Amino acid sequence: MKFKSIIATLAGVLFTINAFAADFSQSTPAVWGYDVVSYHTNKRPVRGSGHFVVSHNGATYLFATLENKNTFAKDPEKYVPAYNGYCAFGVAKGKKFAADPEVWRIVDGKLYLNLDTSIQDLWLADTDGMIETADGNWKKIEDTDPAKLL
């Protein structure tokens, strides 16, 4: 009887650990916690705060100020980064790479992030072509697990 109770306790602990692991992956802030409105209003992006949070389309966005939070809430699509924040060059190549939130450009009012500065240089060499290709690719890969695109 004691053995069954030990097994039940261990199963409960393992289930709880798995549940917390799943919750953690869902709670990671979008754009590594940077305030997406600040890209449009400041010379450089700033980190958001846990005091000013908005959830949008399954992503959690943090803001540096209440004003930025409210600005985002009024028109989120204006501020959400292209390709859900994946590297714009990577999406143009049919991949999903994590982007560096400090390697960015606003093009026609839209925020684009890149993996690093050398990748961004390649993207900037043909920005319009890259965006056109990435937009087409995004329709195909948006719901695909990044690991399946490697």
CSV table of N, CA and C in Angstrom, one decimal:
chain,number,residue,atom,x,y,z
A,1,MET,N,0.8,-1.2,0.0
A,1,MET,CA,0.0,0.0,0.0
A,1,MET,C,0.9,1.3,0.0
A,2,LYS,N,2.0,1.2,0.8
A,2,LYS,CA,2.9,2.3,0.9
A,2,LYS,C,3.5,2.6,-0.5
A,3,PHE,N,3.8,1.5,-1.2
A,3,PHE,CA,4.5,1.7,-2.5
A,3,PHE,C,3.5,2.4,-3.5
A,4,LYS,N,2.2,2.1,-3.5
A,4,LYS,CA,1.3,2.7,-4.4
A,4,LYS,C,1.2,4.2,-4.1
A,5,SER,N,1.3,4.6,-2.8
A,5,SER,CA,1.2,6.0,-2.5
A,5,SER,C,2.4,6.7,-2.9
A,6,ILE,N,3.6,6.1,-2.8
A,6,ILE,CA,4.8,6.7,-3.3
A,6,ILE,C,4.7,6.9,-4.8
A,7,ILE,N,4.3,5.9,-5.5
A,7,ILE,CA,4.2,6.0,-7.0
A,7,ILE,C,3.2,7.2,-7.3
A,8,ALA,N,2.1,7.2,-6.6
A,8,ALA,CA,1.1,8.3,-6.9
A,8,ALA,C,1.6,9.6,-6.6
A,9,THR,N,2.4,9.8,-5.6
A,9,THR,CA,3.0,11.1,-5.2
A,9,THR,C,4.0,11.5,-6.3
A,10,LEU,N,4.9,10.5,-6.8
A,10,LEU,CA,5.9,10.8,-7.8
A,10,LEU,C,5.2,11.2,-9.1
A,11,ALA,N,4.1,10.5,-9.5
A,11,ALA,CA,3.3,10.8,-10.7
A,11,ALA,C,2.8,12.2,-10.6
A,12,GLY,N,2.3,12.6,-9.4
A,12,GLY,CA,1.8,13.9,-9.2
A,12,GLY,C,2.8,15.0,-9.4
A,13,VAL,N,4.0,14.7,-8.8
A,13,VAL,CA,5.1,15.7,-8.9
A,13,VAL,C,5.5,15.8,-10.4
A,14,LEU,N,5.7,14.7,-11.1
A,14,LEU,CA,6.1,14.8,-12.5
A,14,LEU,C,5.0,15.5,-13.3
A,15,PHE,N,3.8,15.3,-13.1
A,15,PHE,CA,2.7,16.0,-13.8
A,15,PHE,C,2.8,17.5,-13.5
A,16,THR,N,3.0,17.9,-12.2
A,16,THR,CA,3.1,19.3,-11.9
A,16,THR,C,4.3,19.9,-12.5
A,17,ILE,N,5.4,19.3,-12.6
A,17,ILE,CA,6.6,19.8,-13.2
A,17,ILE,C,6.3,20.0,-14.7
A,18,ASN,N,5.7,19.1,-15.4
A,18,ASN,CA,5.4,19.2,-16.8
A,18,ASN,C,4.4,20.4,-17.0
A,19,ALA,N,3.5,20.5,-16.1
A,19,ALA,CA,2.5,21.6,-16.2
A,19,ALA,C,3.2,23.0,-16.1
A,20,PHE,N,4.1,23.1,-15.1
A,20,PHE,CA,4.8,24.3,-15.0
A,20,PHE,C,5.7,24.6,-16.2
A,21,ALA,N,6.3,23.6,-16.7
A,21,ALA,CA,7.2,23.8,-17.9
A,21,ALA,C,6.3,24.3,-19.1
A,22,ALA,N,5.2,23.8,-19.2
A,22,ALA,CA,4.3,24.2,-20.3
A,22,ALA,C,3.8,25.7,-20.1
A,23,ASP,N,3.5,26.0,-18.8
A,23,ASP,CA,3.1,27.3,-18.5
A,23,ASP,C,4.2,28.3,-18.8
A,24,PHE,N,5.4,28.0,-18.4
A,24,PHE,CA,6.5,28.9,-18.6
A,24,PHE,C,6.7,29.2,-20.1
A,25,SER,N,6.6,28.2,-21.0
A,25,SER,CA,6.8,28.5,-22.4
A,25,SER,C,5.7,29.4,-22.9
A,26,GLN,N,4.5,29.4,-22.3
A,26,GLN,CA,3.4,30.2,-22.8
A,26,GLN,C,3.5,31.7,-22.2
A,27,SER,N,4.4,31.8,-21.1
A,27,SER,CA,4.4,33.1,-20.5
A,27,SER,C,5.6,33.9,-20.9
A,28,THR,N,6.4,33.5,-21.8
A,28,THR,CA,7.6,34.2,-22.3
A,28,THR,C,7.1,35.5,-23.0
A,29,PRO,N,7.6,36.7,-22.6
A,29,PRO,CA,7.1,37.9,-23.2
A,29,PRO,C,7.5,38.0,-24.7
A,30,ALA,N,6.6,38.5,-25.5
A,30,ALA,CA,6.9,38.8,-26.9
A,30,ALA,C,8.1,39.8,-27.0
A,31,VAL,N,8.8,39.6,-28.1
A,31,VAL,CA,10.0,40.5,-28.4
A,31,VAL,C,10.9,40.6,-27.2
A,32,TRP,N,11.1,39.5,-26.5
A,32,TRP,CA,12.0,39.4,-25.3
A,32,TRP,C,11.7,40.5,-24.3
A,33,GLY,N,10.5,40.9,-24.2
A,33,GLY,CA,10.1,41.9,-23.2
A,33,GLY,C,10.3,43.3,-23.6
A,34,TYR,N,10.7,43.6,-24.8
A,34,TYR,CA,10.8,45.0,-25.2
A,34,TYR,C,9.5,45.6,-25.5
A,35,ASP,N,9.3,46.9,-25.3
A,35,ASP,CA,8.1,47.7,-25.5
A,35,ASP,C,8.0,47.9,-27.0
A,36,VAL,N,7.1,47.3,-27.7
A,36,VAL,CA,7.0,47.4,-29.2
A,36,VAL,C,6.5,48.8,-29.6
A,37,VAL,N,5.9,49.6,-28.8
A,37,VAL,CA,5.5,51.0,-29.1
A,37,VAL,C,6.8,51.8,-29.1
A,38,SER,N,7.7,51.5,-28.2
A,38,SER,CA,8.9,52.3,-28.1
A,38,SER,C,9.8,52.3,-29.4
A,39,TYR,N,9.7,51.3,-30.2
A,39,TYR,CA,10.4,51.2,-31.5
A,39,TYR,C,9.9,52.4,-32.4
A,40,HIS,N,8.7,52.7,-32.3
A,40,HIS,CA,8.1,53.8,-33.1
A,40,HIS,C,8.2,55.2,-32.5
A,41,THR,N,8.4,55.3,-31.2
A,41,THR,CA,8.4,56.6,-30.6
A,41,THR,C,9.7,57.0,-30.1
A,42,ASN,N,10.7,56.1,-29.9
A,42,ASN,CA,12.0,56.5,-29.3
A,42,ASN,C,13.1,56.3,-30.4
A,43,LYS,N,14.3,56.7,-30.1
A,43,LYS,CA,15.4,56.5,-31.0
A,43,LYS,C,15.9,55.0,-30.9
A,44,ARG,N,15.6,54.4,-29.7
A,44,ARG,CA,16.0,53.0,-29.5
A,44,ARG,C,14.9,52.4,-28.7
A,45,PRO,N,14.7,51.1,-28.9
A,45,PRO,CA,13.7,50.4,-28.1
A,45,PRO,C,14.1,50.3,-26.6
A,46,VAL,N,13.0,50.2,-25.8
A,46,VAL,CA,13.3,50.1,-24.3
A,46,VAL,C,12.5,48.9,-23.8
A,47,ARG,N,13.0,48.4,-22.7
A,47,ARG,CA,12.4,47.2,-22.1
A,47,ARG,C,11.1,47.6,-21.5
A,48,GLY,N,10.1,46.7,-21.6
A,48,GLY,CA,8.8,46.9,-20.9
A,48,GLY,C,8.9,46.5,-19.5
A,49,SER,N,7.8,46.7,-18.8
A,49,SER,CA,7.7,46.4,-17.4
A,49,SER,C,6.5,45.5,-17.1
A,50,GLY,N,6.6,44.6,-16.1
A,50,GLY,CA,5.5,43.7,-15.8
A,50,GLY,C,4.3,44.5,-15.2
A,51,HIS,N,4.5,45.8,-15.0
A,51,HIS,CA,3.3,46.6,-14.5
A,51,HIS,C,2.4,47.0,-15.7
A,52,PHE,N,2.9,47.0,-16.9
A,52,PHE,CA,2.1,47.4,-18.1
A,52,PHE,C,2.1,46.3,-19.1
A,53,VAL,N,1.1,45.4,-19.1
A,53,VAL,CA,1.0,44.2,-19.9
A,53,VAL,C,-0.3,44.1,-20.7
A,54,VAL,N,-0.1,43.6,-21.9
A,54,VAL,CA,-1.3,43.4,-22.8
A,54,VAL,C,-1.1,42.0,-23.4
A,55,SER,N,-2.1,41.2,-23.4
A,55,SER,CA,-2.1,39.9,-24.2
A,55,SER,C,-2.8,40.2,-25.5
A,56,HIS,N,-2.2,39.7,-26.6
A,56,HIS,CA,-2.8,39.9,-27.9
A,56,HIS,C,-2.4,38.7,-28.8
A,57,ASN,N,-3.4,38.0,-29.3
A,57,ASN,CA,-3.2,36.9,-30.2
A,57,ASN,C,-2.3,35.8,-29.5
A,58,GLY,N,-2.4,35.6,-28.3
A,58,GLY,CA,-1.6,34.6,-27.6
A,58,GLY,C,-0.3,35.0,-27.2
A,59,ALA,N,0.1,36.3,-27.4
A,59,ALA,CA,1.4,36.8,-27.0
A,59,ALA,C,1.2,37.8,-25.9
A,60,THR,N,2.2,37.9,-25.0
A,60,THR,CA,2.2,38.8,-23.9
A,60,THR,C,3.2,39.9,-24.2
A,61,TYR,N,2.7,41.2,-24.3
A,61,TYR,CA,3.5,42.3,-24.6
A,61,TYR,C,3.7,43.2,-23.3
A,62,LEU,N,4.9,43.6,-23.1
A,62,LEU,CA,5.2,44.4,-21.9
A,62,LEU,C,5.5,45.9,-22.4
A,63,PHE,N,5.2,46.8,-21.6
A,63,PHE,CA,5.3,48.2,-22.0
A,63,PHE,C,6.0,49.0,-20.9
A,64,ALA,N,6.8,50.0,-21.3
A,64,ALA,CA,7.6,50.8,-20.4
A,64,ALA,C,6.7,51.8,-19.6
A,65,THR,N,5.6,52.2,-20.2
A,65,THR,CA,4.7,53.2,-19.6
A,65,THR,C,3.2,52.8,-19.8
A,66,LEU,N,2.4,53.4,-19.0
A,66,LEU,CA,0.9,53.2,-19.2
A,66,LEU,C,0.5,53.8,-20.5
A,67,GLU,N,1.1,54.9,-20.9
A,67,GLU,CA,0.7,55.5,-22.2
A,67,GLU,C,1.0,54.6,-23.4
A,68,ASN,N,2.2,53.9,-23.3
A,68,ASN,CA,2.5,53.0,-24.4
A,68,ASN,C,1.6,51.8,-24.4
A,69,LYS,N,1.2,51.3,-23.2
A,69,LYS,CA,0.3,50.2,-23.1
A,69,LYS,C,-1.1,50.6,-23.7
A,70,ASN,N,-1.6,51.7,-23.4
A,70,ASN,CA,-2.8,52.2,-23.9
A,70,ASN,C,-2.8,52.4,-25.5
A,71,THR,N,-1.6,53.0,-25.9
A,71,THR,CA,-1.5,53.2,-27.4
A,71,THR,C,-1.5,51.8,-28.1
A,72,PHE,N,-0.8,50.8,-27.6
A,72,PHE,CA,-0.9,49.5,-28.2
A,72,PHE,C,-2.3,48.9,-28.2
A,73,ALA,N,-3.0,49.1,-27.1
A,73,ALA,CA,-4.3,48.5,-26.9
A,73,ALA,C,-5.3,49.1,-27.9
A,74,LYS,N,-5.1,50.3,-28.3
A,74,LYS,CA,-6.0,51.0,-29.3
A,74,LYS,C,-5.8,50.4,-30.7
A,75,ASP,N,-4.6,50.0,-31.1
A,75,ASP,CA,-4.3,49.5,-32.4
A,75,ASP,C,-3.1,48.6,-32.4
A,76,PRO,N,-3.3,47.4,-31.8
A,76,PRO,CA,-2.2,46.4,-31.7
A,76,PRO,C,-1.5,46.1,-33.0
A,77,GLU,N,-2.3,45.9,-34.1
A,77,GLU,CA,-1.7,45.4,-35.3
A,77,GLU,C,-0.6,46.4,-35.9
A,78,LYS,N,-0.8,47.7,-35.5
A,78,LYS,CA,0.2,48.7,-35.9
A,78,LYS,C,1.6,48.5,-35.3
A,79,TYR,N,1.6,47.8,-34.1
A,79,TYR,CA,2.8,47.7,-33.3
A,79,TYR,C,3.4,46.3,-33.2
A,80,VAL,N,2.5,45.3,-33.5
A,80,VAL,CA,3.0,43.9,-33.4
A,80,VAL,C,4.1,43.8,-34.5
A,81,PRO,N,5.2,43.2,-34.2
A,81,PRO,CA,6.3,43.0,-35.3
A,81,PRO,C,5.8,42.1,-36.4
A,82,ALA,N,6.4,42.3,-37.5
A,82,ALA,CA,6.1,41.4,-38.7
A,82,ALA,C,6.6,40.0,-38.3
A,83,TYR,N,5.8,39.1,-38.8
A,83,TYR,CA,6.1,37.6,-38.7
A,83,TYR,C,6.2,37.2,-37.2
A,84,ASN,N,5.4,37.8,-36.4
A,84,ASN,CA,5.3,37.5,-35.0
A,84,ASN,C,6.7,37.7,-34.3
A,85,GLY,N,7.5,38.5,-34.8
A,85,GLY,CA,8.8,38.8,-34.2
A,85,GLY,C,10.0,37.9,-34.6
A,86,TYR,N,9.7,36.9,-35.5
A,86,TYR,CA,10.8,36.1,-36.1
A,86,TYR,C,11.6,37.0,-37.0
A,87,CYS,N,12.9,36.5,-37.2
A,87,CYS,CA,13.8,37.2,-38.1
A,87,CYS,C,13.2,37.4,-39.5
A,88,ALA,N,13.1,38.6,-40.0
A,88,ALA,CA,12.5,38.9,-41.3
A,88,ALA,C,13.3,38.2,-42.4
A,89,PHE,N,14.7,38.2,-42.3
A,89,PHE,CA,15.5,37.6,-43.3
A,89,PHE,C,15.2,36.0,-43.3
A,90,GLY,N,15.1,35.5,-42.1
A,90,GLY,CA,14.8,34.0,-42.0
A,90,GLY,C,13.5,33.7,-42.6
A,91,VAL,N,12.5,34.5,-42.4
A,91,VAL,CA,11.2,34.2,-43.0
A,91,VAL,C,11.3,34.3,-44.5
A,92,ALA,N,12.1,35.2,-45.0
A,92,ALA,CA,12.3,35.4,-46.5
A,92,ALA,C,12.9,34.1,-47.0
A,93,LYS,N,13.6,33.4,-46.2
A,93,LYS,CA,14.3,32.1,-46.6
A,93,LYS,C,13.4,30.9,-46.2
A,94,GLY,N,12.2,31.1,-45.7
A,94,GLY,CA,11.3,30.0,-45.4
A,94,GLY,C,11.6,29.4,-44.0
A,95,LYS,N,12.3,30.2,-43.1
A,95,LYS,CA,12.7,29.6,-41.8
A,95,LYS,C,12.1,30.6,-40.7
A,96,LYS,N,12.2,30.1,-39.5
A,96,LYS,CA,11.8,30.9,-38.3
A,96,LYS,C,13.0,30.9,-37.4
A,97,PHE,N,13.7,32.0,-37.4
A,97,PHE,CA,14.8,32.2,-36.5
A,97,PHE,C,14.4,33.2,-35.4
A,98,ALA,N,14.9,33.0,-34.2
A,98,ALA,CA,14.7,34.0,-33.1
A,98,ALA,C,15.4,35.3,-33.5
A,99,ALA,N,14.8,36.4,-33.3
A,99,ALA,CA,15.4,37.7,-33.7
A,99,ALA,C,16.0,38.4,-32.4
A,100,ASP,N,16.9,39.2,-32.7
A,100,ASP,CA,17.5,40.1,-31.7
A,100,ASP,C,16.7,41.3,-31.6
A,101,PRO,N,16.1,41.7,-30.5
A,101,PRO,CA,15.2,42.8,-30.4
A,101,PRO,C,15.9,44.2,-30.6
A,102,GLU,N,17.3,44.1,-30.6
A,102,GLU,CA,18.0,45.4,-30.8
A,102,GLU,C,18.5,45.5,-32.2
A,103,VAL,N,18.1,44.6,-33.1
A,103,VAL,CA,18.5,44.6,-34.5
A,103,VAL,C,17.1,44.7,-35.3
A,104,TRP,N,16.8,45.9,-35.7
A,104,TRP,CA,15.4,46.2,-36.1
A,104,TRP,C,15.4,47.4,-37.1
A,105,ARG,N,14.3,47.4,-37.8
A,105,ARG,CA,14.0,48.6,-38.7
A,105,ARG,C,12.5,48.7,-38.8
A,106,ILE,N,12.0,49.9,-38.9
A,106,ILE,CA,10.6,50.2,-39.2
A,106,ILE,C,10.6,50.5,-40.7
A,107,VAL,N,9.8,49.8,-41.5
A,107,VAL,CA,9.6,50.0,-42.9
A,107,VAL,C,8.1,50.2,-43.2
A,108,ASP,N,7.8,51.3,-43.7
A,108,ASP,CA,6.4,51.6,-44.0
A,108,ASP,C,5.5,51.4,-42.8
A,109,GLY,N,6.0,51.8,-41.6
A,109,GLY,CA,5.2,51.8,-40.4
A,109,GLY,C,5.2,50.4,-39.7
A,110,LYS,N,5.9,49.4,-40.3
A,110,LYS,CA,5.9,48.0,-39.7
A,110,LYS,C,7.3,47.7,-39.1
A,111,LEU,N,7.3,47.1,-37.9
A,111,LEU,CA,8.5,46.7,-37.2
A,111,LEU,C,9.0,45.4,-37.8
A,112,TYR,N,10.3,45.3,-38.2
A,112,TYR,CA,10.9,44.1,-38.7
A,112,TYR,C,12.1,43.9,-37.8
A,113,LEU,N,12.3,42.7,-37.3
A,113,LEU,CA,13.5,42.3,-36.5
A,113,LEU,C,14.3,41.3,-37.3
A,114,ASN,N,15.6,41.3,-37.0
A,114,ASN,CA,16.6,40.4,-37.6
A,114,ASN,C,17.4,39.6,-36.6
A,115,LEU,N,18.0,38.5,-37.0
A,115,LEU,CA,18.8,37.7,-36.1
A,115,LEU,C,20.0,38.4,-35.5
A,116,ASP,N,20.7,39.1,-36.4
A,116,ASP,CA,21.9,39.9,-35.9
A,116,ASP,C,22.2,40.9,-37.0
A,117,THR,N,23.2,41.7,-36.8
A,117,THR,CA,23.5,42.8,-37.7
A,117,THR,C,24.0,42.3,-39.1
A,118,SER,N,24.8,41.2,-39.1
A,118,SER,CA,25.3,40.8,-40.4
A,118,SER,C,24.1,40.2,-41.3
A,119,ILE,N,23.1,39.6,-40.6
A,119,ILE,CA,21.9,39.1,-41.3
A,119,ILE,C,21.1,40.3,-41.8
A,120,GLN,N,21.0,41.3,-40.9
A,120,GLN,CA,20.3,42.5,-41.2
A,120,GLN,C,20.9,43.2,-42.5
A,121,ASP,N,22.2,43.2,-42.6
A,121,ASP,CA,22.9,43.8,-43.7
A,121,ASP,C,22.4,43.1,-45.0
A,122,LEU,N,22.3,41.8,-45.0
A,122,LEU,CA,21.8,41.1,-46.1
A,122,LEU,C,20.3,41.4,-46.4
A,123,TRP,N,19.5,41.6,-45.4
A,123,TRP,CA,18.1,41.9,-45.5
A,123,TRP,C,18.0,43.4,-46.1
A,124,LEU,N,18.8,44.3,-45.6
A,124,LEU,CA,18.8,45.7,-46.1
A,124,LEU,C,19.2,45.8,-47.5
A,125,ALA,N,20.0,44.9,-48.0
A,125,ALA,CA,20.5,45.0,-49.4
A,125,ALA,C,19.3,44.9,-50.4
A,126,ASP,N,18.2,44.3,-50.0
A,126,ASP,CA,17.0,44.2,-50.9
A,126,ASP,C,15.8,44.1,-50.0
A,127,THR,N,15.6,45.1,-49.2
A,127,THR,CA,14.5,45.1,-48.2
A,127,THR,C,13.1,44.9,-48.9
A,128,ASP,N,12.8,45.6,-49.9
A,128,ASP,CA,11.5,45.4,-50.6
A,128,ASP,C,11.3,44.0,-51.1
A,129,GLY,N,12.4,43.4,-51.7
A,129,GLY,CA,12.3,42.1,-52.2
A,129,GLY,C,12.2,41.0,-51.1
A,130,MET,N,12.9,41.3,-50.0
A,130,MET,CA,12.9,40.4,-48.9
A,130,MET,C,11.5,40.4,-48.2
A,131,ILE,N,10.9,41.6,-48.1
A,131,ILE,CA,9.6,41.7,-47.5
A,131,ILE,C,8.6,41.0,-48.3
A,132,GLU,N,8.6,41.2,-49.6
A,132,GLU,CA,7.7,40.6,-50.5
A,132,GLU,C,7.8,39.0,-50.5
A,133,THR,N,9.0,38.5,-50.5
A,133,THR,CA,9.2,37.1,-50.4
A,133,THR,C,8.8,36.5,-49.0
A,134,ALA,N,9.1,37.3,-47.9
A,134,ALA,CA,8.8,36.8,-46.6
A,134,ALA,C,7.3,36.8,-46.4
A,135,ASP,N,6.6,37.8,-46.9
A,135,ASP,CA,5.1,37.9,-46.8
A,135,ASP,C,4.5,36.7,-47.4
A,136,GLY,N,5.0,36.3,-48.6
A,136,GLY,CA,4.5,35.0,-49.2
A,136,GLY,C,4.8,33.8,-48.4
A,137,ASN,N,6.0,33.7,-47.9
A,137,ASN,CA,6.4,32.6,-47.1
A,137,ASN,C,5.7,32.5,-45.8
A,138,TRP,N,5.4,33.6,-45.2
A,138,TRP,CA,4.7,33.6,-43.9
A,138,TRP,C,3.4,32.9,-44.0
A,139,LYS,N,2.7,33.1,-45.1
A,139,LYS,CA,1.3,32.5,-45.3
A,139,LYS,C,1.5,31.0,-45.2
A,140,LYS,N,2.6,30.5,-45.6
A,140,LYS,CA,2.8,29.0,-45.6
A,140,LYS,C,3.4,28.5,-44.3
A,141,ILE,N,4.2,29.3,-43.6
A,141,ILE,CA,4.9,28.7,-42.5
A,141,ILE,C,4.4,29.3,-41.1
A,142,GLU,N,3.5,30.2,-41.1
A,142,GLU,CA,3.1,30.9,-39.9
A,142,GLU,C,2.7,29.9,-38.8
A,143,ASP,N,2.0,28.8,-39.1
A,143,ASP,CA,1.6,27.8,-38.1
A,143,ASP,C,2.5,26.6,-38.0
A,144,THR,N,3.7,26.7,-38.6
A,144,THR,CA,4.6,25.6,-38.6
A,144,THR,C,5.6,25.7,-37.4
A,145,ASP,N,5.9,24.6,-36.7
A,145,ASP,CA,6.9,24.6,-35.7
A,145,ASP,C,8.2,25.0,-36.3
A,146,PRO,N,9.0,25.9,-35.7
A,146,PRO,CA,10.3,26.3,-36.3
A,146,PRO,C,11.2,25.2,-36.5
A,147,ALA,N,11.2,24.2,-35.6
A,147,ALA,CA,12.1,23.1,-35.7
A,147,ALA,C,11.9,22.2,-36.9
A,148,LYS,N,10.6,22.3,-37.4
A,148,LYS,CA,10.3,21.5,-38.6
A,148,LYS,C,10.7,22.2,-39.9
A,149,LEU,N,11.2,23.4,-39.8
A,149,LEU,CA,11.7,24.2,-41.0
A,149,LEU,C,13.2,24.2,-41.2
A,150,LEU,N,13.9,23.5,-40.3
A,150,LEU,CA,15.4,23.5,-40.4
A,150,LEU,C,15.8,22.5,-41.4
